[in-house]
């Protein structure tokens, strides 16, 4: 990746992974995309269309997969755990088939079981999946959550024991969601807060940040509420995304919006981020 952060969004794939996804990307001005390869709110695993896979792969569009929301590798339910393992494996395989560079997975919750048991379970079930990834395959990108309930990973600092549980596997990367981080207590609304958060991330997991979910927040810092807002319309504020893109830890890391609204709102958010990226000066003091 270059030092320029590509800016795009999660795209609709109605009409086909390539046909629908690339058309939506064009409509909103996306330079990269994130897609679902199966129902995001179900366990049914779609086989995919080899023709659409090839077209997306050959398009040259930088792409990522997001695993379904039901996945929870820390669940005390044996049924949920088995389905989660199968779904993460499927997402990684489909990501490889379409040429995606990463598959994003939520870091999960212990729900009702002790945290230590959930972390041991996570290690036992996720490490083999990481080992299955081909050398030229996608990274599995761990996305910390907003901190509600018994979440296993919310703050940047939580990534250290989480990655340690996975033996710092080289295929384990990080996806930082700005709304989640803000909700978990990282005050990204100030330049100092952005710098402190990204400095900590770089110190804990240097080089592992592979994607930023760029979302403003409907709720205040530390709310533990995961409610996304359009860029500049929430409590984080537009300027913070310029501060974020100026930090060395984000150099060359793509930004993907997951904001409310349809194509018009998504186009506005991407245009806003592009303007912030293209007008913000280099900052030699950060790092």
Backbone as a ProteinNet text record, in pm:
[ID]
protein_1_A
[PRIMARY]
XXXXXXXXXXXXXXXXXXXXXXXXXXXXXXXXXXXXXXXXXXXXXXXXXXXXXXXXXXXXXXXXXXXXXXXXXXXXXXXXXXXXXXXXXXXXXXXXXXXXXXXXXXXXXXXXXXXXXXXXXXXXXXXXXXXXXXXXXXXXXXXXXXXXXXXXXXXXXXXXXXXXXXXXXXXXXXXXXXXXXXXXXXXXXXXXXXXXXXXXXXXXXXXXXXXXXXXXXXXXXXXXXXXXXXXXXXXXXXXXXXXXXXXXXXXXXXXXXXXXXXXXXXXXXXXXXXXXXXXXXXXXXXX
[TERTIARY]
82.3	0	86.4	34.4	105.6	69.3	128.1	95.4	-42.2	-100.7	-233.2	-339.4	-429.7	-536.9	-650.8	-680.1	-795.3	-922.4	-1024.4	-1148.5	-1265.4	-1344.5	-1458.5	-1563.9	-1639.4	-1747.8	-1794.5	-1881	-1948.4	-2054.5	-2052.1	-2139.3	-2245.8	-2357.2	-2464.4	-2420.7	-2450.8	-2415.1	-2540.8	-2651.7	-2774	-2746.4	-2778.4	-2750.5	-2622.6	-2547.6	-2423.7	-2307.3	-2216	-2102.4	-2022.5	-1993.2	-1917.9	-2010.6	-2116.6	-2206.8	-2270.1	-2327.8	-2391.4	-2292	-2190.8	-2093.6	-2011.2	-1962	-1878.3	-1961.7	-2088.5	-2175.3	-2203.7	-2230.3	-2255.9	-2129.8	-2016	-1888.8	-1870.4	-1901.7	-1891.2	-1988	-2109.3	-2212.1	-2172.5	-2100.9	-2066.7	-1922.3	-1848.5	-1710.6	-1613	-1641	-1554.9	-1427	-1315	-1184.9	-1151.3	-1229	-1216.6	-1354.8	-1374.7	-1506.1	-1496.5	-1605.6	-1624.7	-1758.3	-1765.5	-1888	-1921.1	-2047.3	-2089	-2091.4	-2050	-2055	-2161.4	-2238.5	-2354.6	-2445	-2559.8	-2656.3	-2591.8	-2584.2	-2516.1	-2586.5	-2713.9	-2790.2	-2841.1	-2771.5	-2811.5	-2690.4	-2717.1	-2610.1	-2595.6	-2683.7	-2674.9	-2551.6	-2470.5	-2344.3	-2359.2	-2353.5	-2373.6	-2251.4	-2277.1	-2167.9	-2092.5	-2161.2	-2095.9	-2107.6	-2082.1	-2089.2	-1947.5	-1889.2	-1751.6	-1728.9	-1830.2	-1818.1	-1807.9	-1893.7	-1888.8	-1759.9	-1717.4	-1590.9	-1475.7	-1470.6	-1361.3	-1363.2	-1483.7	-1494.5	-1448.9	-1486.4	-1443.8	-1292.8	-1242.9	-1099.1	-1019.7	-1070	-999	-1018.9	-1112.5	-1140.4	-1027.3	-948.1	-841.2	-889.2	-1018.7	-1073	-1025.8	-965.4	-925.3	-1051.2	-1057.4	-1180.7	-1154.2	-1255.9	-1256.2	-1391.2	-1393.9	-1517.6	-1548	-1676.6	-1718.6	-1797.9	-1757.1	-1830	-1965.4	-2062.6	-2195.2	-2190.1	-2291.1	-2296.3	-2316	-2371.5	-2401.6	-2276.4	-2165.9	-2043.1	-1999.3	-1973.8	-1920.6	-1833.6	-1704	-1610.2	-1595.7	-1657.1	-1651.8	-1779.6	-1873.8	-2004.8	-1999.7	-2076.2	-2084.3	-2174.5	-2246.1	-2333.9	-2253.7	-2258	-2184.1	-2233.9	-2363.5	-2421.3	-2372	-2376.2	-2328.3	-2180.2	-2103.3	-1959.5	-1928.6	-1993.9	-1968.7	-2008	-2120.4	-2164.5	-2070.8	-2017.3	-1923.2	-1795.1	-1744	-1622.8	-1645.6	-1758.2	-1789.3	-1805.2	-1863.7	-1888.5	-1759.1	-1671	-1542	-1460	-1459.5	-1387.5	-1443.9	-1575.7	-1640.6	-1603.8	-1606.3	-1574	-1429.8	-1339.5	-1199.6	-1181.9	-1250.7	-1240.7	-1299.9	-1413.1	-1476.3	-1391.6	-1330.3	-1241.7	-1126.2	-1071.5	-961.4	-1008.8	-1130.4	-1183.6	-1205.8	-1241.6	-1268.5	-1147.5	-1038	-917.4	-916.8	-1003.7	-1006.9	-880.9	-835.2	-711.1	-735.3	-862.3	-891.4	-1035.9	-1058.9	-1194.6	-1211.4	-1306.7	-1328.1	-1419.1	-1381.4	-1465.8	-1474.8	-1595.1	-1612.4	-1545.8	-1488.2	-1404.2	-1482.7	-1613.1	-1696.6	-1716.2	-1800.1	-1839.2	-1836.9	-1802.5	-1807.2	-1950.8	-2042.8	-2184.9	-2198.6	-2221.6	-2246	-2133.7	-2031.5	-1923.3	-1806.5	-1718.9	-1603.4	-1517.1	-1463.2	-1382.7	-1263.9	-1197.1	-1080.8	-1119.1	-1236.6	-1283.4	-1310.2	-1368.6	-1398.4	-1270.1	-1167.9	-1041.4	-970.4	-978.2	-919.1	-992.3	-1122.4	-1204.7	-1171.5	-1156.5	-1120.8	-989.3	-891.9	-762	-775.2	-848.5	-861.9	-930.2	-1024.6	-1103.5	-1055.4	-994.5	-953.7	-813.1	-723.8	-587	-583.1	-658.9	-658.2	-707.2	-803.2	-852.2	-743.5	-669.2	-558.8	-452.5	-428.9	-330	-373.4	-503.8	-555.8	-539.2	-518.2	-511.8	-384.7	-397.4	-277.9	-187.4	-61.2	34.5	-8.7	-69.1	-115	-263.6	-318.7	-459.5	-483.9	-610.3	-647.4	-606.2	-590.4	-572.4	-709.9	-712.9	-834.3	-823	-912.8	-903.6	-997.1	-939.2	-1012.3	-1068	-1200.3	-1265.1	-1314.3	-1244	-1290	-1429	-1504.7	-1643.3	-1658.8	-1785	-1811.4	-1803.6	-1789.9	-1771.3	-1895.3	-2006.2	-2128.7	-2120.1	-2188.9	-2194.6	-2059	-2038.7	-1916.5	-1821.1	-1807.4	-1721.7	-1577.4	-1514.6	-1378.1	-1273.2	-1311.3	-1214.5	-1290	-1260.9	-1326.2	-1222.3	-1141.1	-1038.5	-918.4	-836.4	-712.7	-626.4	-626.6	-545.6	-592.1	-720.5	-773	-715.3	-662.5	-605.6	-481.3	-410.9	-285.9	-310.8	-399.2	-424.8	-496.6	-575.9	-648.6	-551.5	-459.4	-358.9	-262.7	-232.3	-144.5	-209.4	-342.3	-413.6	-402	-378.4	-362.5	-215.5	-127.6	16.6	69.6	6.1	48.4	63.9	-32.7	-26.8	-12.9	75.5	98.9	-23.1	-121.7	-242.5	-352.2	-324.1	-420.6	-392.1	-482.1	-468.8	-575.9	-585.7	-680.3	-762.1	-891.4	-979.9	-1029.2	-996.7	-1037.5	-1163.3	-1271.1	-1395	-1395.9	-1402	-1392.8	-1510.4	-1630.6	-1747	-1731.6	-1688.2	-1667.9	-1563.4	-1451.2	-1343.2	-1390.2	-1465.2	-1519.2	-1616.3	-1703.2	-1800.5	-1731.8	-1617	-1541.9	-1460	-1452.5	-1383.7	-1264.4	-1228.5	-1119.8	-1176.5	-1136.2	-1194.7	-1130.4	-1187.2	-1135.1	-1182.1	-1254.2	-1304.3	-1199.4	-1083.4	-975.5	-848.1	-762.5	-635.3	-551.9	-549.5	-473.3	-529.9	-662.7	-727	-698.3	-700.3	-667.4	-523.8	-432.8	-291.2	-265.8	-325.6	-306	-356.2	-473.2	-532	-444.9	-402.5	-325.3	-181.7	-127	5.1	-0.5	-107.5	-122.8	-141.1	-220.1	-241.4	-110	-33	94.5	192.5	190.1	281.4	245.1	115.4	69.3	80	37.4	28.3	83.3	212.8	269.7	250.3	200.1	183.8	62.3	-17.3	-132.5	-262	-265.1	-385.7	-396.5	-500	-516.5	-639	-731.6	-854.6	-911.4	-966.7	-1039	-1183.5	-1275.9	-1417.2	-1441.7	-1459.6	-1473.1	-1620.2	-1658.5	-1797.1	-1799.8	-1883.3	-1906.3	-1999.3	-2022.4	-2100.4	-2220.8	-2336.2	-2456.9	-2450.2	-2365.2	-2360.6	-2226.3	-2221.1	-2101.7	-1992	-1872.4	-1757.5	-1782.1	-1751.8	-1769.6	-1910.9	-1997.8	-2139.1	-2159.6	-2064.1	-2074.4	-2192.1	-2232.9	-2341.8	-2286.5	-2320.2	-2270.6	-2375.8	-2378.2	-2472.7	-2395	-2383.5	-2305.3	-2379.9	-2301.1	-2356.4	-2275.5	-2334.6	-2262.7	-2145.6	-2043.9	-1920	-1947.4	-1908.6	-1927.5	-2060.8	-2152	-2284.9	-2296.7	-2188.9	-2192.1	-2098.3	-2072.7	-1992.6	-1841.4	-1798.4	-1655.2	-1615.6	-1692	-1665.7	-1573	-1593.6	-1518.9	-1368.4	-1327.9	-1185.8	-1104.7	-1168	-1098	-1054.5	-1130	-1091.8	-970.2	-956.2	-834.1	-715.9	-736.5	-630.4	-589.2	-687.1	-660.6	-576.6	-613.9	-541.6	-400.2	-372.5	-238.3	-143.6	-198.6	-114.8	-40.9	88.1	166.7	108.6	38	-18.6	-126.5	-184.1	-291.6	-240.4	-112.9	-56.9	-79.7	-152.4	-177.9	-288	-348.8	-455.4	-589	-665.7	-793.4	-895.1	-982.1	-1093.2	-1223.1	-1307.5	-1433.7	-1549.9	-1642.2	-1757.8	-1862.4	-1932.1	-2047.5	-2155.9	-2183.4	-2269.6	-2414.3	-2507.6	-2649.3	-2679.8	-2797.3	-2844.4	-2812.3	-2858.8	-2835.1	-2720.7	-2723.7	-2612.2	-2578.3	-2679	-2652.4	-2573.4	-2615.6	-2545	-2405	-2393.2	-2262.4	-2166.5	-2218.7	-2136.5	-2086.6	-2175	-2136.2	-2027	-2044	-1944.3	-1808.2	-1807.7	-1682	-1617.6	-1697.9	-1645	-1584.2	-1651.5	-1599.2	-1463.6	-1453.3	-1326.8	-1216.8	-1251.2	-1151.6	-1098.7	-1188.3	-1145	-1053	-1088.6	-1004	-867.6	-867	-742.1	-655.9	-718.2	-642.3	-599.8	-657.6	-620.5	-539.7	-535	-461.7	-312.3	-232.8	-88.5	-25	93.7	169.6	202	206.8	234.7	358.5	466.1	592.9	600.9	504.3	511.6	444.6	360.8	288.8	376.1	354.7	425.1	466.5
-118.8	0	124.8	230.2	357.2	430.9	550.2	628.1	692.9	691	746.7	645.4	687.1	598.5	602.3	486.5	478.4	489.2	553.5	577.8	516.8	437.9	373.4	339.5	232	199	56	18.8	-110.3	-95.1	-183	-164.9	-273.1	-234.2	-328.4	-418.3	-547.8	-640.9	-696.7	-622.5	-660.6	-663.2	-774.9	-788.6	-864.6	-899	-973.8	-907	-989.3	-939.4	-834.9	-864.2	-769.5	-669.2	-719.2	-630.5	-526.5	-571.4	-479.4	-401.8	-472.8	-409.6	-302.1	-331.5	-234.3	-116.8	-142.4	-32.6	62	3.3	87.7	166	100.1	168.2	288.2	268.5	378	489.9	453.6	553.4	642.2	587.1	665.5	716.1	684.3	732.1	656.8	528.8	449.1	406	416.8	372.6	231.2	182.5	45.6	4.5	-125.8	-172.4	-280	-291.9	-402.2	-466.2	-599.5	-670.1	-781.4	-818.1	-942.8	-1049.2	-1170.9	-1281.2	-1383	-1352.2	-1432.9	-1343.1	-1393.3	-1316	-1265.4	-1132.6	-1080.4	-1111.3	-1148.7	-1176	-1319.9	-1410.2	-1550.6	-1641.8	-1771.3	-1871.4	-1940	-1910.5	-1975.2	-1925.8	-2018.5	-1984	-1997.6	-1884.4	-1882.6	-1936.9	-2012.8	-2073.8	-1971.5	-1868.3	-1768.2	-1804.2	-1705.9	-1720.4	-1705.2	-1812.4	-1805.7	-1694.6	-1667.5	-1561.6	-1424.7	-1400.4	-1273.2	-1261.9	-1373.7	-1374.3	-1329.9	-1387.4	-1357	-1210.4	-1158.9	-1018.6	-923.5	-954	-868.1	-879.2	-1000	-1023.4	-949.7	-954.2	-894.3	-743.6	-689.2	-544.8	-460.3	-521.7	-446.2	-364	-371.6	-297.1	-359.9	-279.7	-327.7	-363.5	-486.8	-530.3	-605	-600.6	-669	-738.3	-844.3	-915	-886.8	-874.4	-865	-989.7	-1061.3	-1181.7	-1142.9	-1234.6	-1205.9	-1166.6	-1092.1	-1036.6	-1141.6	-1257.7	-1359.8	-1429.3	-1418.3	-1487.8	-1443.4	-1540.8	-1512.5	-1629.4	-1613.2	-1719.8	-1735.5	-1645.7	-1657.5	-1711.1	-1752	-1794.6	-1923.6	-1930.1	-2054.9	-2158.9	-2118.6	-2211.5	-2293.4	-2425	-2512.3	-2495.1	-2476.1	-2458	-2328.7	-2220.1	-2091.9	-2099.2	-2166	-2176.7	-2252.8	-2366.3	-2445.8	-2368.5	-2300.7	-2221.4	-2102.9	-2046.5	-1934.9	-1979.6	-2095.4	-2149.5	-2171.5	-2233.9	-2260.9	-2131.7	-2030.5	-1903.8	-1826.1	-1823.9	-1754.9	-1825.8	-1958.2	-2033.9	-2000	-1998.2	-1965.9	-1825.6	-1729.1	-1590.7	-1577.5	-1649	-1646.5	-1711.6	-1822.3	-1890.2	-1806.2	-1742.8	-1657.9	-1532.4	-1479	-1363.6	-1398.8	-1517.5	-1562.7	-1575.4	-1626.8	-1647.8	-1517.3	-1410.4	-1283.6	-1190.4	-1235.4	-1154.3	-1048.1	-1062.6	-966.7	-981.9	-871.5	-875.4	-899.3	-892.9	-915.3	-954.1	-1028.3	-1063.6	-1015.7	-926	-863.1	-949.8	-968.5	-1043.8	-968.3	-960.5	-900.2	-988.1	-924.6	-996.8	-1076	-1059.4	-1149.9	-1116.2	-1198.4	-1177.7	-1310.7	-1303.7	-1423	-1458.1	-1363.5	-1378.3	-1413.8	-1541	-1580.3	-1664.1	-1695.2	-1777.1	-1689.8	-1742.7	-1664.7	-1620.7	-1501.3	-1444.7	-1535.1	-1589.3	-1674.8	-1797.7	-1854.1	-1970.1	-1930.9	-1813	-1766.2	-1741.7	-1690	-1663.5	-1793.5	-1893.4	-2023.2	-2087.1	-2074	-2126.3	-2055.7	-1924.7	-1844.7	-1893.2	-1916.1	-1964.4	-2100.6	-2190	-2326.3	-2329.7	-2240.6	-2247.3	-2152.6	-2039.6	-1941.9	-1968	-2017.1	-2044	-2142.4	-2253.1	-2343.8	-2276.9	-2184.6	-2113.5	-2022.3	-1958.5	-1873.9	-1957.4	-2078.2	-2167.6	-2216.2	-2219.3	-2265.1	-2162.1	-2037.4	-1931.9	-1948.4	-1952.5	-1961.9	-1840	-1857.7	-1747.4	-1623.5	-1644.1	-1530.6	-1501.8	-1556.5	-1537.5	-1413	-1387.6	-1266.6	-1274.9	-1159.4	-1154.1	-1164.2	-1216.6	-1212.5	-1087.7	-992.4	-862.1	-857	-844.1	-841.9	-701.7	-692.6	-562.6	-550.6	-470.6	-448.1	-384.7	-413.7	-369	-246.3	-205.2	-80.3	-94.5	-217.5	-236.3	-276.1	-297	-336.8	-481.8	-514	-652	-709.6	-836.8	-908.9	-919.3	-810	-809.9	-846.3	-926.4	-972.6	-869.8	-776.8	-677.9	-552.4	-440.2	-313	-202.1	-182.2	-78.5	-128.5	-34.7	-70.4	-159.7	-129.5	-207.4	-353.6	-377.2	-513.6	-600.1	-536.3	-612	-691	-642.6	-710.3	-853.2	-874.3	-1013	-1094.3	-1028.4	-1099.2	-1154.9	-1071	-1115.8	-1215.8	-1196.1	-1291	-1429.4	-1432.9	-1561	-1633.1	-1556.3	-1612.7	-1624.5	-1619.4	-1631.9	-1527.5	-1412.7	-1306	-1361.3	-1442.6	-1507	-1400.9	-1423.1	-1320.6	-1288.7	-1376.7	-1350.3	-1280.9	-1250.8	-1179.3	-1030.1	-957.1	-812.7	-742.4	-610.5	-529.4	-441.5	-432.8	-334.7	-243.7	-116	-19.6	52.2	36.4	108.6	232.8	350.8	474.9	492.9	451.9	461.9	368.6	245.1	148.5	200.8	248.1	296.3	414	504.5	621.2	575.8	482.5	430.1	356.6	294.1	219.3	309.5	439.2	533.2	606.2	579.6	653.4	783.6	896.7	1024.5	1072.3	1027.1	1063.3	1200.7	1272.9	1404.6	1513.5	1480.8	1579.4	1527.3	1618.2	1574	1490.7	1529.6	1454.1	1314	1303	1173.6	1081.4	1136.9	1058.4	1008.7	1100.4	1064	958.8	978.4	884	744.4	739.1	610.5	539	611.4	549.7	520.1	603	571.7	439.7	422.9	300.2	179.4	196.2	85.9	46.4	145.7	116.8	49.8	91.4	32.1	-113.5	-143.1	-278.2	-371.8	-322.3	-409.1	-338.5	-307.9	-234.2	-306.4	-234.1	-287.7	-376	-395.6	-486.9	-416.2	-283.8	-211.5	-216.9	-284	-305.2	-234.9	-191.3	-127.3	-41.5	74.3	160.1	168.7	135.8	162	305.7	394.4	537	571.5	578.6	607.6	710.9	813.5	906.6	837.5	900.3	836.9	921	856.1	923.5	950.6	878.4	887.1	940.8	978.4	1041.9	939.1	990.5	905.4	824.4	694.7	607.8	556.1	581.3	541.1	390.4	319.8	175.2	143.5	243.2	225.3	229.9	128.3	116.1	170.9	304.8	367.4	462.4	422.7	499.1	624.6	728	852.3	892.8	977.6	1026	1114.3	1117.6	1189.4	1337.4	1384.7	1525.1	1554.6	1457.7	1480	1422.1	1362.4	1298.7	1363.9	1293.4	1349	1342.3	1265.5	1261.1	1384.4	1415.1	1535.2	1509.7	1584.1	1562.3	1582.3	1686	1716.8	1600.8	1521.4	1408.8	1305.7	1295	1200	1251.6	1384	1441.1	1412.6	1430.6	1402.5	1255.3	1168.3	1025.4	992.4	1049.5	1018.7	1074.9	1172	1229.9	1146.3	1053.4	975.2	865.7	845.8	744.8	603.5	569.9	435.6	409.1	516.1	502.3	526.8	556.7	580.8	459.7	481	373.7	277.9	297.5	208.6	258.1	172.2	216.2	255.5	351.5	392.1	351.1	280.7	228.8	281.2	354	402.3	291.9	296.3	210.2	299.1	408.8	513.6	498.7	565.9	554.3	616.2	577.6	636.9	553.3	599.9	532.4	593.3	577.3	618.1	766.2	852.8	996.5	1031.2	976	1002.1	941.3	821.8	756.5	834.3	887.2	968.7	1093.4	1156.4	1276.7	1244	1132.8	1095.2	1067.2	997.8	967.5	1094.6	1184.8	1312.7	1393.3	1391.6	1463.8	1407.9	1275.4	1213.3	1238.7	1236.6	1263.5	1406.4	1502.1	1641.3	1656.1	1589.8	1594.7	1531.1	1421.4	1353.4	1438.9	1497.6	1565.6	1705.4	1759.9	1896.3	1899.8	1788.8	1793.9	1783	1870.6	1867.1	1752.7	1715.6	1613.7	1666.9	1580.1	1620.3	1545.5	1619.2	1557.4	1534	1592.5	1579.8	1454.3	1392.6	1273.9	1151.1	1052.3	926.4	868.4
0	0	0	-62.6	-60.8	67.3	87.4	205.8	193	73.5	50.7	92.4	181.3	224.5	123.7	63.1	-25.9	57.6	1.4	74.1	-1.6	68.6	4.5	106.1	77.4	168.1	154.5	247.3	237.1	128.7	29.6	-86.4	-96.5	-155.1	-185.9	-300.4	-289.4	-396.6	-464.1	-452.6	-522.5	-672.4	-735.5	-878.1	-906.9	-799.7	-818.7	-748.8	-699.9	-622.8	-699.7	-826	-908.2	-975	-1039	-1113	-1021.2	-911.3	-818.4	-735.2	-683.2	-595.3	-664	-783.1	-854.9	-904.4	-940.4	-982.4	-866.5	-748.4	-630.8	-594.7	-605.5	-577.2	-669.3	-796	-893	-858.7	-818.5	-786.7	-669.5	-572.6	-452.7	-454.4	-559.5	-570.1	-482.9	-457.7	-369.9	-439.5	-368.4	-419.1	-370.2	-275.3	-223.4	-175.5	-154.9	-111.7	-4	70.2	164	128.4	132.4	93.3	192.3	195	257.1	148.1	181.8	84.8	123	226.7	265.3	348.3	385.3	463.2	592.6	612.2	731	862.2	854.2	976.6	982.2	913.7	914.4	905.6	913.6	911.6	775.8	681.2	550.2	476.2	427.5	362.2	210	141.7	-3.6	-76.6	-182.7	-259.9	-343.2	-388.3	-473	-619.8	-703.9	-849	-904.4	-957	-1006.6	-1108.7	-1191.3	-1290.5	-1225.6	-1124.9	-1052.6	-971.5	-912.9	-837.7	-927.4	-1046.2	-1139.5	-1180.6	-1207.2	-1249.1	-1139.7	-1016.4	-906.4	-887.3	-895.8	-879.2	-986.6	-1109.2	-1223.2	-1234	-1155.2	-1163.6	-1106	-1018.7	-953.8	-835.1	-802.5	-689.1	-557.7	-472.9	-341.2	-263.1	-213.9	-148.8	-18.5	67.2	195.9	211.9	289.8	324.6	470.8	501.8	642.6	675.8	780.4	820.6	880.8	878.3	935	1081.8	1122.4	1257.6	1367.3	1333.3	1433.8	1487	1416.2	1456.3	1595.9	1682	1815.2	1859.7	1846.3	1883.1	2034.4	2111.2	2256.9	2316.2	2233.3	2280.6	2362.6	2471.9	2549.5	2482.9	2378.4	2307.6	2207	2220.1	2127.7	1984.8	1969.1	1836	1771.3	1848	1795.3	1762.8	1847.8	1825.7	1697.1	1677.7	1556.3	1430.7	1437.2	1322.8	1298.5	1405.9	1392.8	1323.6	1364	1302.4	1152.6	1118.4	977.9	898.8	961.1	892.3	870.1	969.6	952.2	844.5	847.4	743.7	604.2	592.7	465.4	419.4	510.5	474.7	426.4	490.9	448.7	311.7	289.8	160.2	48.2	76.7	-24.5	-49.4	56.5	39.6	-53.7	-35.4	-121.6	-266.2	-284.7	-418.9	-495.1	-423.1	-492.1	-492.6	-433.6	-431.1	-323.1	-221.7	-111.6	-26	30.5	108.5	256.9	298	438.4	460.4	568.7	610.7	754.4	774.9	905.6	991.6	1117.3	1210.5	1342.8	1397.9	1529.6	1634.2	1735.7	1831.4	1935.4	1941.4	2018.2	2164.2	2227.4	2366.8	2441.6	2570.6	2655.2	2692.5	2675.3	2708.7	2857.3	2890.6	3030.2	3091	3011.8	3066.2	3112.5	3197.6	3242.8	3125.4	3136.7	3029.1	2993.5	3094.8	3069.4	2987.1	3016.2	2939.3	2794.5	2776.1	2641.1	2562.1	2628.6	2560.6	2523.4	2609.8	2576.8	2458.3	2459.4	2350.6	2219.2	2227.9	2111.1	2050.8	2136.6	2089.9	2021.1	2084.9	2032.7	1896.7	1873.8	1752.2	1642.2	1681.7	1580.5	1526.3	1610.5	1563.4	1445.1	1449.6	1333.5	1205.2	1217.1	1099	1041.3	1128.9	1083.1	1012.1	1063.7	1003.1	864.9	840.4	711.3	599.3	634.2	532.9	448.4	315.1	230.2	249.3	218.2	235.3	158.2	39.8	-40.4	-17.9	90.7	121.5	204.7	236.3	311.4	457.8	519.9	664.6	730.5	852.4	933.3	1019.6	997.6	1064	1184.9	1301.6	1427.2	1452	1468	1488.6	1632.4	1717.2	1854.1	1854.7	1959.1	1966.7	2056.6	2077.5	2148.7	2301.1	2351.6	2495.3	2571.3	2499.3	2568.6	2614.4	2725.2	2772	2810.7	2774.9	2812.2	2693.7	2619.3	2500.5	2536.6	2451.2	2477.1	2438	2351.3	2302.8	2262.3	2329.9	2297.8	2282.4	2383.7	2374.8	2294.7	2251.9	2183.7	2273.5	2402.3	2496.5	2504.9	2481.7	2483.5	2371.6	2268.4	2156.8	2197.8	2299.9	2338.1	2387.3	2486.5	2528.1	2420.4	2338.5	2232.8	2129.3	2083.2	1986.2	2049.5	2177.3	2247.5	2253	2270	2272.7	2138.7	2033.4	1898.8	1858.8	1959.5	1937.3	1839	1833.7	1742.1	1600	1560.8	1429.1	1319.5	1221.3	1118.4	1032.5	1029.7	951.2	1032.5	1159.3	1243.4	1236	1171.6	1160	1241.4	1223.8	1301.1	1208.2	1238.1	1175.8	1287	1280.3	1382.8	1337.9	1413.1	1386.2	1475.1	1414.9	1492.9	1587.7	1545	1633.3	1752.1	1726	1835	1934	1881.6	1968.5	2054.9	1995.2	2065.3	2174.4	2139.7	2236.1	2350.4	2320.8	2422.3	2512.9	2480.7	2568.7	2511.4	2385.2	2321	2263.8	2319.3	2276.1	2145.9	2036	1903.7	1858.1	1942.4	1902.2	1915	1972.1	1987.8	1922.2	1873.7	1814.7	1912.1	2039.3	2138.9	2156.3	2154	2169.7	2052.4	1931.4	1812.5	1821.3	1854.8	1862.3	1971.1	2086.6	2197	2159	2094.2	2054.7	1952.7	1850.2	1742.9	1785.4	1873.9	1930.2	2007.4	2085.7	2164.1	2073.6	1968.2	1874.4	1807.5	1767.4	1701.8	1797.6	1924.5	2023.3	2051.1	2053.2	2085	1965.1	1848.6	1730.3	1606.6	1605.7	1493	1360.1	1262.9	1128.7	1109.3	1213.5	1201.5	1162.5	1167.9	1126.9	975	925.9	781.9	724.4	811.4	765	877.3	839.2	933.4	888.1	977.4	952.4	998.2	903.4	932.6	954.1	1079.5	1116.5	1227.5	1211.9	1321.9	1421.4	1536.5	1643.2	1682.8	1692.8	1739.4	1889.5	1959.9	2106.3	2153.8	2280.1	2335.7	2363.3	2384.2	2414.5	2541.3	2534.7	2650	2669.5	2573.1	2585.7	2579.1	2519.2	2491.4	2397.8	2320.6	2224.4	2082.2	2004.2	1867	1769.9	1758	1665.5	1574.2	1448	1352.5	1306.3	1275.4	1221	1099	1015.1	896.8	938.4	853.3	884.7	910.6	1029.7	1066.2	1131.4	1133.8	1191.6	1332.4	1381.4	1512.6	1612.3	1721.7	1831.1	1805.7	1707.5	1676.1	1595.9	1491.6	1411.9	1294.7	1186.7	1062.2	1078.3	1152.5	1164	1221	1306	1367	1263.9	1154.5	1050.2	972.9	962.3	904.4	996.5	1128	1225.1	1217.2	1202.8	1194.2	1070.7	956.7	832.6	831.7	918.5	925.9	1012.2	1088.1	1179.6	1102.3	1131.4	1059	1065	1171.4	1183	1079.3	1023.1	925.3	782.9	769.2	636.3	545.7	437	341.3	381.2	498.4	544.4	488.5	420.1	361.7	468.6	432.8	517.2	449.9	523.4	470.1	553.8	492	566.9	582.4	695.2	721.5	783.5	718	772.1	725.7	795	758.1	622	569	444.7	322.7	208.7	82.6	6.4	-125.2	-210.4	-197.5	-187.2	-179.3	-53.6	59.6	185.8	183.6	126.9	120.7	31.4	-79.4	-169.1	-96.7	-18.7	56.8	158.8	230.5	331.7	268.4	156.2	87.7	33.9	-20.6	-69.9	44.9	159.9	277	318.4	326.1	366	263.3	135.9	31.3	42.8	69.3	84.9	205.2	315.2	434.7	407.2	335.3	300.6	208.5	107.5	2.9	40.2	148.6	189.8	318.1	393.5	519.8	494.3	556.4	537.8	613.4	573.1	646.5	784.2	880.3	1019	1066.6	1080	1120.8	1271.4	1344.6	1489.4	1540.8	1456.4	1501.8	1483.6	1568.3	1551.7	1683.1
[MASK]
+++++++++++++++++++++++++++++++++++++++++++++++++++++++++++++++++++++++++++++++++++++++++++++++++++++++++++++++++++++++++++++++++++++++++++++++++++++++++++++++++++++++++++++++++++++++++++++++++++++++++++++++++++++++++++++++++++++++++++++++++++++++++++++++++++++++++++++++++++++++++++++++

